[in-house]
Amino acid sequence: MVEGQEAALAVALGQPGTVFRYVDTFGVTEQAYPADAQHLNRPNGLFIDSSNNLYVVEEYGARMLKYRTSDGFNLLSIGTAGLNLTDGYVFSSPKDVAVDGSGNIWVVDEHRAVQYDSNGTYQQQVGDWWSESDNTHFNTPRGVAFDTTERMYVSDEWNHRVQVYTFVSGTPVYSTTIGVTGEPGGDNIHFNRPAQIVLDSSDRLFVADVENFRVQRCTYTTSWSCTTFHGTGSEGNGPNELSWAYGLGKDGSGNIYIADTGNARVKKCDSGGNCTTFASGLDGPPDVAVDSSGNAYISYWGDCTIRKYNSGGSFVDVFAGTAGVPYEPDTTRLNAPWGIAVASEGSIYVTENRGYRLIKLNAAGPQQWVIGEAGVWDVDNAHFGDWWAGPEGNLAIDAAGRIFVPDTANHRVQIFNPNGSYFTRMGVTRESGNDNAHFDCPAGVAISPVNGDIYVVDRCNQRIQVFTSSRVYKATLGVTDQTGSDNVHFNWPWGVAVDASGKIYVADTANYRVQKCTLSGSSGTCTTFAGVTGEWGDDFGHLDSPSAVAIDRTGRVYVADQWNNRIQVFDASGAYLTTIGGEWGTSTGEMRGAAGVALDSAGNVYVTDRGNHRIQKFALGVPRWVQVNLNAFGDRSNDGIASLAGFGSYLYAGTWNYDAGGQLWRRGSAWTAVTTDGFGNSYNVGIDHLIEFNGKLYAGTWADEVNGGEVWRSSNGTDWEQVVWDGFEDPTNAEVFRFAAFNNQLYASTWSYTDTHGAEIWRSSTGNSGSWTQLVANGFGDANNSGVSSFEEFNSYLYAGTNNGVTGGEVWRTHDGTTWIQVNTDGFGTASNLAASSFAVFDGYLYTGTYNSDTGGEVWRCQGCDNSDWQKVVNNGFGKADNRNVDSLVAFGDFLYAGTYNPITGMEIWRTTDGTTWEQVNPDGFGDSNNWAPYRDNSVIVFGNRLFIGTVNLAHGGEVWLYLDKQIYLPLILKYY
């Protein structure tokens, strides 16, 4: 096919022609930097156990490390360096660590407390990744400690409380709350952002009450009561005052140590609250721990070290970490990439939000140069950021090739020459302001292709500042220092782009929308281009924290929809075209925070996948394939194309939709909806199969064990009547999964949602209501045959394939519909072949594909098919175990085609001319790993002498693909419809 012909075909078929496939990754997925124990990235909480082992959590490094204090030897590490997530072995900004009396390690991080055994094996957790104020959740827990009776205490910072738990059979059970949930206060029954906690030998609880600038001591008699142990309640640097004191420690003599963070010192207090300065001149210490000899270990958060002091408060040495070096980078990894731009010759520029660097890559990915030091912030021209923020927002490149970098925390835009040398800046370094010479946390830059004007997202000033190409102030969009949801205001904007006509697009982040603006004089007017003001969502009409915008040469608009983990693509009028990504994960095409988006001169799309520490590259189109529907027919809830069929001159597609019920669409000159509510019953979540029989189109539905599958039919495709109810009067027949026409009768199989009986097969000569007769009950006598998922006629027999998760899939056949014989060994000799999923007849053989999640799906074939001549022709998922199921088989032209279920890299389509030699004919998942599979044989058909395949796609909905197997010219295409 000549270049451009696929797009022309797409237009002829009435679909948008906008499909992007995954091409490449820059960076290393889930790896921000190499991990070692000699570097610490912002160490925070500390704990010393009874064996004098020191435990450290890295807030930015997202790890827990255990060291032997006698020699500094690293004994244990939990977590992945720089990877901020929350699962059993990955942390998100951990704050504190403690060890209970049984040697279990407890770490508090984003909204949870997590337990590991002494070897670092995950055990359990309290709380989850979201914040709540009930007694099983937290909102940013900051400290954890245990008393002598093994009660656990967790300081719940933003719920302004300390939660107490007892243990029942090793499981933490809520006991009581100290403080008032959700209420900050300065009296003795309230806290205001409690941080680290310790308990003395009398089980008195000490709480660093940060914003009350005090340490509270709480005791229990019949209830908990608290009094001020140290601090005046007002911030200061005097002998009795504290400034943002986060950390607490204790020694064996009952002394309490206070990490007085804002005053750069540690205080030592006796049991009566008499305090002296233990050590001063420190680097913002967030915590302190003391060993049995009285040596104090102090975390230097900004310096990225743990420093050891003797019992007299004198510095001994750097115990762990490397001063001023949070980690050593390499030339392949990226640390939370955010801003991105691509130069005309293909060079890629990217900023690291956590790495504090600007990196230039060539078009193939290797690094060319770097500005900044890994993880180090500063104010000079060769550094970026501050402790609270690295560079945020998209970059821009002007006509001279200069790179504009929003240096967010330094309140400036840094400009560099293409060779990496410093050119100049905009704004005033480390000086925020709201006049036209200042910025307040700038977070994105764009250059107008019309006149070179510079647009800066002045995020904390709630505006877009416009400058001439000479950096002279010109205009303001938005109202300075005012948020709002009308068309005059922005609400924490993050991205900006300008199209070829000078129209401005603003990612108005906290309003969940993109505004399209026209500049007029010193201001402008805006209207909503995409999203719904004030409403977030994951359907195609909504956005969730849009962070960047880009525009290609055709006027398509690309929106980095950050927390929907996707790029939304619209035409110039704002009509939805397609989605790139859309699923949280690490596979290609999945994302964890789509922060930035840019395009190169060829139309390739680059996405900074911030949480995965990588850039993903996508290209327009899929060679030899065309998507012929809008994703999910425009309804994000259509998770998959469950069925395809031709009826008359129309192509029909059935979906599954858990929200409103399965939908049925048909295609003549354009796709139109036949039903969007499961034939009026939302329990019909899917339309499993479609078949033409005696001039009528039949549809089998997927419901549940309460309502049962149904059968509907139509003579014209638009008016439908029901002919089977309630799973053939047994609602546990939850799905009418598959049809077959055999010997002038219509057969229907069920999927059983109960363990009391297996799948059933029914038939009718007319299809009328009340005319159906049961042929097979209870899964051919085995209730473990839960579903009959495939039928095929071959050599005057009807073959049926089962799902059996116990002994393996079975193949049965009949010549009359009443007498059935099993014609394979269960699972073809292995129970891990869970199903005979698909059938096809090709070149004198019957083929069947299996579901094998252990080693990959298989393909078997036979000619006599009496259980004597089965031959395996595909093993181990075509050489890839992730191809777990050969979901579909179909003969088309001179080839047999097979489609696989692959939830890792996406479905694959293979073909053969002889049954034994196979070739793959699609890129994995059609370039999108979220395209997991066809829905068995049900969504693969030949219609109008073309091959169509429907996909399951949980990221952005089911897709229908057409295979362009030979040279095709538009005059020939039109006759198929």
Tab-separated table of C-alpha atoms in Angstrom, residues 454-662:
chain	number	residue	atom	x	y	z
A	454	ILE	CA	6.598	33.642	24.223
A	455	TYR	CA	3.797	32.294	26.414
A	456	VAL	CA	4.616	31.437	30.034
A	457	VAL	CA	2.238	29.633	32.390
A	458	ASP	CA	2.617	31.713	35.551
A	459	ARG	CA	0.931	29.025	37.554
A	460	CYS	CA	0.768	30.394	41.093
A	461	ASN	CA	-0.290	33.775	39.706
A	462	GLN	CA	-3.172	32.019	37.880
A	463	ARG	CA	-2.314	33.543	34.532
A	464	ILE	CA	-0.559	33.183	31.178
A	465	GLN	CA	2.033	35.885	30.536
A	466	VAL	CA	2.742	36.811	26.891
A	467	PHE	CA	6.039	38.344	25.747
A	468	THR	CA	7.428	39.308	22.389
A	469	SER	CA	10.224	37.248	20.908
A	470	SER	CA	12.556	39.857	22.450
A	471	ARG	CA	11.123	38.952	25.891
A	472	VAL	CA	9.232	42.220	26.301
A	473	TYR	CA	5.930	41.941	28.184
A	474	LYS	CA	2.919	42.079	25.873
A	475	ALA	CA	-0.284	40.721	27.438
A	476	THR	CA	-1.906	38.638	30.194
A	477	LEU	CA	-4.507	35.902	29.917
A	478	GLY	CA	-6.414	35.231	33.127
A	479	VAL	CA	-6.738	37.417	36.210
A	480	THR	CA	-3.599	37.795	38.294
A	481	ASP	CA	-3.796	36.024	41.648
A	482	GLN	CA	-7.429	35.045	41.172
A	483	THR	CA	-8.725	31.552	40.558
A	484	GLY	CA	-12.098	31.041	38.978
A	485	SER	CA	-14.180	28.797	36.760
A	486	ASP	CA	-15.597	31.300	34.287
A	487	ASN	CA	-14.004	32.053	30.924
A	488	VAL	CA	-11.987	34.953	32.313
A	489	HIS	CA	-10.148	33.046	35.024
A	490	PHE	CA	-7.884	30.004	35.280
A	491	ASN	CA	-7.499	27.639	38.208
A	492	TRP	CA	-3.881	26.547	38.672
A	493	PRO	CA	-3.028	26.216	34.951
A	494	TRP	CA	-0.071	24.036	33.980
A	495	GLY	CA	0.339	23.947	30.192
A	496	VAL	CA	0.032	26.137	27.124
A	497	ALA	CA	0.331	25.715	23.339
A	498	VAL	CA	-0.241	27.944	20.297
A	499	ASP	CA	-1.516	26.737	16.921
A	500	ALA	CA	-0.620	27.918	13.417
A	501	SER	CA	-3.344	30.563	13.440
A	502	GLY	CA	-2.288	31.998	16.781
A	503	LYS	CA	-5.026	30.393	18.898
A	504	ILE	CA	-3.863	29.627	22.445
A	505	TYR	CA	-4.703	26.416	24.305
A	506	VAL	CA	-4.345	26.370	28.090
A	507	ALA	CA	-4.353	23.282	30.310
A	508	ASP	CA	-6.540	24.761	33.062
A	509	THR	CA	-5.644	21.996	35.457
A	510	ALA	CA	-7.793	22.460	38.550
A	511	ASN	CA	-10.804	23.333	36.391
A	512	TYR	CA	-10.353	19.975	34.589
A	513	ARG	CA	-10.498	21.575	31.164
A	514	VAL	CA	-8.560	23.006	28.237
A	515	GLN	CA	-9.365	26.596	27.343
A	516	LYS	CA	-9.028	27.915	23.798
A	517	CYS	CA	-8.139	31.608	23.791
A	518	THR	CA	-7.703	34.446	21.336
A	519	LEU	CA	-5.294	37.248	22.174
A	520	SER	CA	-6.591	40.777	21.697
A	521	GLY	CA	-4.402	43.678	22.745
A	522	SER	CA	-3.162	43.197	26.316
A	523	SER	CA	-5.710	40.508	27.187
A	524	GLY	CA	-7.831	37.888	25.466
A	525	THR	CA	-11.020	35.858	25.404
A	526	CYS	CA	-11.367	32.142	26.147
A	527	THR	CA	-13.898	29.352	25.736
A	528	THR	CA	-13.792	25.722	26.838
A	529	PHE	CA	-12.258	23.484	24.178
A	530	ALA	CA	-12.173	20.140	26.035
A	531	GLY	CA	-13.276	18.807	29.390
A	532	VAL	CA	-16.100	19.920	31.660
A	533	THR	CA	-15.452	22.815	34.011
A	534	GLY	CA	-15.201	21.660	37.605
A	535	GLU	CA	-15.820	17.985	36.801
A	536	TRP	CA	-13.161	15.316	36.569
A	537	GLY	CA	-13.772	11.930	34.991
A	538	ASP	CA	-12.257	9.258	32.772
A	539	ASP	CA	-14.804	9.184	29.958
A	540	PHE	CA	-13.918	10.877	26.688
A	541	GLY	CA	-15.763	14.067	27.608
A	542	HIS	CA	-13.869	14.671	30.832
A	543	LEU	CA	-10.285	15.229	31.946
A	544	ASP	CA	-8.445	14.695	35.234
A	545	SER	CA	-5.717	17.264	35.909
A	546	PRO	CA	-4.654	18.125	32.346
A	547	SER	CA	-1.037	19.249	32.510
A	548	ALA	CA	0.189	19.946	28.973
A	549	VAL	CA	-1.038	20.653	25.447
A	550	ALA	CA	0.557	20.174	22.021
A	551	ILE	CA	-0.686	20.785	18.473
A	552	ASP	CA	0.395	19.107	15.255
A	553	ARG	CA	0.574	20.526	11.749
A	554	THR	CA	-2.935	19.338	10.872
A	555	GLY	CA	-4.450	21.145	13.858
A	556	ARG	CA	-4.979	18.081	16.037
A	557	VAL	CA	-4.748	18.950	19.726
A	558	TYR	CA	-3.019	16.607	22.189
A	559	VAL	CA	-3.789	16.921	25.904
A	560	ALA	CA	-1.689	15.272	28.620
A	561	ASP	CA	-4.547	14.055	30.836
A	562	GLN	CA	-2.227	13.418	33.736
A	563	TRP	CA	-4.156	11.343	36.264
A	564	ASN	CA	-6.133	9.504	33.639
A	565	ASN	CA	-2.716	8.303	32.437
A	566	ARG	CA	-3.412	9.162	28.838
A	567	ILE	CA	-3.107	11.599	25.972
A	568	GLN	CA	-6.460	12.739	24.623
A	569	VAL	CA	-6.469	13.709	20.952
A	570	PHE	CA	-9.026	16.114	19.483
A	571	ASP	CA	-9.549	17.683	16.092
A	572	ALA	CA	-9.410	21.451	15.661
A	573	SER	CA	-13.092	21.784	16.550
A	574	GLY	CA	-12.701	19.890	19.830
A	575	ALA	CA	-14.196	16.598	18.611
A	576	TYR	CA	-12.647	13.548	20.260
A	577	LEU	CA	-10.449	11.487	17.928
A	578	THR	CA	-8.517	8.931	19.953
A	579	THR	CA	-6.644	8.124	23.140
A	580	ILE	CA	-3.000	7.211	23.667
A	581	GLY	CA	-2.613	5.206	26.870
A	582	GLY	CA	-5.415	5.300	29.410
A	583	GLU	CA	-4.347	2.563	31.817
A	584	TRP	CA	-2.170	2.781	34.948
A	585	GLY	CA	0.786	0.434	34.524
A	586	THR	CA	4.226	-0.268	33.156
A	587	SER	CA	3.510	-1.979	29.852
A	588	THR	CA	4.019	-0.086	26.632
A	589	GLY	CA	1.054	2.198	26.128
A	590	GLU	CA	0.343	2.264	29.861
A	591	MET	CA	1.354	5.247	31.984
A	592	ARG	CA	1.704	6.499	35.531
A	593	GLY	CA	1.090	10.201	35.283
A	594	ALA	CA	1.189	11.511	31.712
A	595	ALA	CA	2.883	14.825	32.524
A	596	GLY	CA	4.146	16.260	29.229
A	597	VAL	CA	3.486	15.829	25.519
A	598	ALA	CA	5.347	16.969	22.409
A	599	LEU	CA	5.481	16.217	18.680
A	600	ASP	CA	8.294	16.000	16.169
A	601	SER	CA	8.207	17.169	12.568
A	602	ALA	CA	7.048	13.736	11.379
A	603	GLY	CA	4.032	13.748	13.679
A	604	ASN	CA	5.406	11.290	16.231
A	605	VAL	CA	4.100	11.852	19.755
A	606	TYR	CA	6.365	11.883	22.836
A	607	VAL	CA	4.908	11.479	26.328
A	608	THR	CA	6.757	11.970	29.601
A	609	ASP	CA	5.519	9.034	31.647
A	610	ARG	CA	6.631	10.601	34.905
A	611	GLY	CA	5.817	7.870	37.428
A	612	ASN	CA	7.453	5.227	35.241
A	613	HIS	CA	10.594	7.377	34.732
A	614	ARG	CA	10.474	7.144	30.972
A	615	ILE	CA	9.468	8.794	27.720
A	616	GLN	CA	7.205	6.845	25.390
A	617	LYS	CA	7.143	7.512	21.651
A	618	PHE	CA	4.102	6.827	19.473
A	619	ALA	CA	3.721	6.998	15.689
A	620	LEU	CA	0.646	7.692	13.599
A	621	GLY	CA	-1.029	4.678	11.999
A	622	VAL	CA	-0.580	0.908	12.051
A	623	PRO	CA	0.903	-0.570	8.849
A	624	ARG	CA	-1.574	-2.740	6.930
A	625	TRP	CA	-4.326	-2.239	9.529
A	626	VAL	CA	-7.027	0.387	9.896
A	627	GLN	CA	-9.217	0.992	12.930
A	628	VAL	CA	-12.747	1.435	11.579
A	629	ASN	CA	-14.592	2.674	14.661
A	630	LEU	CA	-14.115	5.489	17.094
A	631	ASN	CA	-12.680	4.065	20.330
A	632	ALA	CA	-15.526	2.352	22.201
A	633	PHE	CA	-17.941	4.032	19.762
A	634	GLY	CA	-17.345	7.173	21.791
A	635	ASP	CA	-18.432	5.625	25.103
A	636	ARG	CA	-15.460	4.898	27.349
A	637	SER	CA	-17.526	2.245	29.198
A	638	ASN	CA	-17.599	-0.067	26.162
A	639	ASP	CA	-14.638	-2.107	27.404
A	640	GLY	CA	-14.577	-4.544	24.533
A	641	ILE	CA	-15.987	-5.610	21.201
A	642	ALA	CA	-17.647	-8.860	22.239
A	643	SER	CA	-19.128	-9.823	18.884
A	644	LEU	CA	-19.027	-9.018	15.180
A	645	ALA	CA	-21.375	-10.214	12.442
A	646	GLY	CA	-22.492	-9.347	8.960
A	647	PHE	CA	-26.212	-9.122	8.283
A	648	GLY	CA	-27.425	-7.866	4.948
A	649	SER	CA	-25.202	-5.014	3.877
A	650	TYR	CA	-24.356	-4.031	7.452
A	651	LEU	CA	-21.474	-4.897	9.762
A	652	TYR	CA	-22.730	-5.295	13.346
A	653	ALA	CA	-20.666	-4.953	16.513
A	654	GLY	CA	-21.782	-5.871	20.039
A	655	THR	CA	-19.973	-4.506	23.096
A	656	TRP	CA	-19.830	-5.145	26.780
A	657	ASN	CA	-20.605	-2.231	29.063
A	658	TYR	CA	-20.889	-2.641	32.825
A	659	ASP	CA	-22.409	0.792	33.328
A	660	ALA	CA	-25.532	0.823	31.177
A	661	GLY	CA	-25.614	-2.574	29.462
A	662	GLY	CA	-24.084	-3.929	26.285
